[in-house]
Short mmCIF file of the C-alpha atoms (twelve columns), coordinates in Angstrom:
data_MODEL
# 
_entry.id   MODEL 
# 
loop_
_atom_site.group_PDB 
_atom_site.id 
_atom_site.type_symbol 
_atom_site.label_atom_id 
_atom_site.label_alt_id 
_atom_site.label_comp_id 
_atom_site.label_asym_id 
_atom_site.label_seq_id 
_atom_site.Cartn_x 
_atom_site.Cartn_y 
_atom_site.Cartn_z 
_atom_site.pdbx_PDB_model_num 
ATOM 1   C CA . PRO A 1   11.361  1.854   42.465  1 
ATOM 2   C CA . PRO A 2   10.486  -1.779  41.691  1 
ATOM 3   C CA . SER A 3   11.249  -2.975  38.182  1 
ATOM 4   C CA . PRO A 4   8.334   -4.021  35.969  1 
ATOM 5   C CA . PRO A 5   7.775   -7.715  35.353  1 
ATOM 6   C CA . GLN A 6   9.799   -9.372  32.573  1 
ATOM 7   C CA . GLY A 7   6.687   -10.091 30.469  1 
ATOM 8   C CA . SER A 8   5.815   -6.393  30.387  1 
ATOM 9   C CA . GLN A 9   9.241   -5.495  29.005  1 
ATOM 10  C CA . THR A 10  8.931   -8.145  26.300  1 
ATOM 11  C CA . MET A 11  5.513   -6.863  25.304  1 
ATOM 12  C CA . GLN A 12  6.803   -3.277  25.186  1 
ATOM 13  C CA . ALA A 13  9.673   -4.370  22.932  1 
ATOM 14  C CA . GLN A 14  7.278   -6.202  20.618  1 
ATOM 15  C CA . THR A 15  4.938   -3.219  20.477  1 
ATOM 16  C CA . PHE A 16  7.845   -0.905  19.706  1 
ATOM 17  C CA . ALA A 17  9.091   -3.225  16.932  1 
ATOM 18  C CA . LEU A 18  5.585   -3.360  15.417  1 
ATOM 19  C CA . CYS A 19  5.318   0.437   15.478  1 
ATOM 20  C CA . VAL A 20  8.709   0.818   13.777  1 
ATOM 21  C CA . LEU A 21  7.712   -1.730  11.115  1 
ATOM 22  C CA . ALA A 22  4.411   0.060   10.482  1 
ATOM 23  C CA . LEU A 23  6.202   3.405   10.225  1 
ATOM 24  C CA . ILE A 24  8.694   2.049   7.694   1 
ATOM 25  C CA . ALA A 25  5.945   0.389   5.634   1 
ATOM 26  C CA . SER A 26  3.831   3.530   5.553   1 
ATOM 27  C CA . ALA A 27  6.801   5.723   4.646   1 
ATOM 28  C CA . SER A 28  7.921   3.413   1.851   1 
ATOM 29  C CA . ALA A 29  4.437   3.560   0.309   1 
ATOM 30  C CA . PHE A 30  5.149   7.136   -0.751  1 
ATOM 31  C CA . ALA A 31  8.635   6.447   -2.115  1 
ATOM 32  C CA . PRO A 32  9.104   6.066   -5.864  1 
ATOM 33  C CA . SER A 33  9.200   2.548   -7.252  1 
ATOM 34  C CA . THR A 34  12.554  0.845   -7.261  1 
ATOM 35  C CA . PRO A 35  13.873  -1.566  -9.899  1 
ATOM 36  C CA . ALA A 36  13.837  -4.361  -7.288  1 
ATOM 37  C CA . LEU A 37  10.033  -4.144  -7.132  1 
ATOM 38  C CA . ALA A 38  9.538   -3.786  -10.900 1 
ATOM 39  C CA . GLY A 39  8.888   -7.514  -11.337 1 
ATOM 40  C CA . LEU A 40  6.028   -7.420  -8.815  1 
ATOM 41  C CA . ARG A 41  3.964   -4.884  -10.736 1 
ATOM 42  C CA . ALA A 42  1.669   -5.540  -13.643 1 
ATOM 43  C CA . PRO A 43  3.324   -4.829  -16.999 1 
ATOM 44  C CA . ALA A 44  2.285   -1.577  -18.614 1 
ATOM 45  C CA . ILE A 45  0.856   -1.575  -22.118 1 
ATOM 46  C CA . SER A 46  3.078   0.262   -24.540 1 
ATOM 47  C CA . THR A 47  1.723   2.362   -27.362 1 
ATOM 48  C CA . PRO A 48  1.959   0.621   -30.728 1 
ATOM 49  C CA . LYS A 49  4.429   1.895   -33.288 1 
ATOM 50  C CA . LEU A 50  2.705   3.185   -36.386 1 
ATOM 51  C CA . ASN A 51  4.246   2.795   -39.808 1 
ATOM 52  C CA . ARG A 52  5.022   6.147   -41.325 1 
ATOM 53  C CA . ALA A 53  3.345   6.238   -44.710 1 
ATOM 54  C CA . PRO A 54  4.167   8.936   -47.246 1 
ATOM 55  C CA . ARG A 55  1.869   11.952  -47.015 1 
ATOM 56  C CA . ALA A 56  0.387   11.249  -50.414 1 
ATOM 57  C CA . MET A 57  -0.935  7.877   -49.248 1 
ATOM 58  C CA . THR A 58  -2.322  9.139   -45.929 1 
ATOM 59  C CA . THR A 59  -6.003  9.952   -46.345 1 
ATOM 60  C CA . THR A 60  -7.111  10.344  -42.737 1 
ATOM 61  C CA . LYS A 61  -5.287  11.789  -39.777 1 
ATOM 62  C CA . MET A 62  -5.046  9.345   -36.871 1 
ATOM 63  C CA . SER A 63  -4.902  10.546  -33.308 1 
ATOM 64  C CA . LEU A 64  -2.852  8.720   -30.673 1 
ATOM 65  C CA . ALA A 65  -4.652  10.465  -27.811 1 
ATOM 66  C CA . PRO A 66  -6.945  7.505   -26.890 1 
ATOM 67  C CA . ILE A 67  -4.029  5.075   -26.921 1 
ATOM 68  C CA . GLN A 68  -1.844  7.355   -24.826 1 
ATOM 69  C CA . GLU A 69  -4.706  7.999   -22.414 1 
ATOM 70  C CA . ALA A 70  -5.297  4.267   -21.955 1 
ATOM 71  C CA . ALA A 71  -1.598  3.649   -21.277 1 
ATOM 72  C CA . THR A 72  -1.543  6.475   -18.720 1 
ATOM 73  C CA . THR A 73  -4.661  5.096   -17.020 1 
ATOM 74  C CA . LEU A 74  -3.140  1.618   -16.731 1 
ATOM 75  C CA . LEU A 75  0.077   3.061   -15.359 1 
ATOM 76  C CA . ALA A 76  -1.854  5.085   -12.773 1 
ATOM 77  C CA . GLN A 77  -3.694  1.967   -11.604 1 
ATOM 78  C CA . GLU A 78  -0.544  0.018   -10.758 1 
ATOM 79  C CA . VAL A 79  -0.170  -0.775  -7.069  1 
ATOM 80  C CA . THR A 80  3.227   -1.190  -5.450  1 
ATOM 81  C CA . VAL A 81  3.846   -3.812  -2.793  1 
ATOM 82  C CA . ALA A 82  4.772   -1.132  -0.253  1 
ATOM 83  C CA . ALA A 83  1.491   0.720   -0.798  1 
ATOM 84  C CA . TYR A 84  -0.450  -2.531  -0.516  1 
ATOM 85  C CA . MET A 85  1.278   -3.369  2.777   1 
ATOM 86  C CA . ALA A 86  0.657   0.152   4.115   1 
ATOM 87  C CA . VAL A 87  -3.067  -0.217  3.452   1 
ATOM 88  C CA . ILE A 88  -3.175  -3.664  5.071   1 
ATOM 89  C CA . LEU A 89  -1.245  -2.512  8.158   1 
ATOM 90  C CA . GLY A 90  -3.199  0.736   8.305   1 
ATOM 91  C CA . THR A 91  -6.379  -1.314  8.515   1 
ATOM 92  C CA . PHE A 92  -5.142  -4.230  10.611  1 
ATOM 93  C CA . VAL A 93  -3.380  -2.297  13.414  1 
ATOM 94  C CA . PRO A 94  -6.351  -0.056  14.419  1 
ATOM 95  C CA . VAL A 95  -8.766  -2.996  14.251  1 
ATOM 96  C CA . VAL A 96  -6.582  -5.081  16.563  1 
ATOM 97  C CA . PHE A 97  -6.263  -2.116  18.924  1 
ATOM 98  C CA . LEU A 98  -10.020 -1.561  19.043  1 
ATOM 99  C CA . VAL A 99  -10.799 -5.254  19.547  1 
ATOM 100 C CA . THR A 100 -8.261  -5.417  22.392  1 
ATOM 101 C CA . LEU A 101 -9.743  -2.294  23.955  1 
ATOM 102 C CA . TYR A 102 -13.242 -3.777  23.732  1 
ATOM 103 C CA . ILE A 103 -12.143 -7.058  25.318  1 
ATOM 104 C CA . GLN A 104 -10.423 -5.210  28.183  1 
ATOM 105 C CA . SER A 105 -13.431 -2.997  28.858  1 
ATOM 106 C CA . GLU A 106 -15.800 -5.983  28.866  1 
ATOM 107 C CA . THR A 107 -13.466 -7.840  31.234  1 
ATOM 108 C CA . ARG A 108 -13.392 -4.865  33.608  1 
ATOM 109 C CA . LYS A 109 -17.195 -4.589  33.449  1 
ATOM 110 C CA . ALA A 110 -17.555 -8.271  34.282  1 
ATOM 111 C CA . GLY A 111 -15.057 -7.939  37.165  1 
ATOM 112 C CA . ALA A 112 -16.884 -4.931  38.622  1 
ATOM 113 C CA . GLU A 113 -20.204 -6.776  38.793  1 
# 
């Protein structure tokens, strides 16, 4: 059988490399954060340390629940670089595919007329 043109093989290699890159990026989005990426995230707010007063001087009981809840909320809203890249690639790759498909179909329609 005749071998495909050289340009086709190059395009297949590029497509394969893009698919592998997208797979790695999407898989790393679900991996736990590593210390190497710790500098890229927003710093979390730590709960303040309260001075322990003797019981005789304490008149009201303070609850740390709102402070702890706020710290947990801020921690939950942190976005890792890998997750950000997975969202970008997950949006960009299908859009490029659909635009390419549209251009090809319009070209075929124009050639058939």
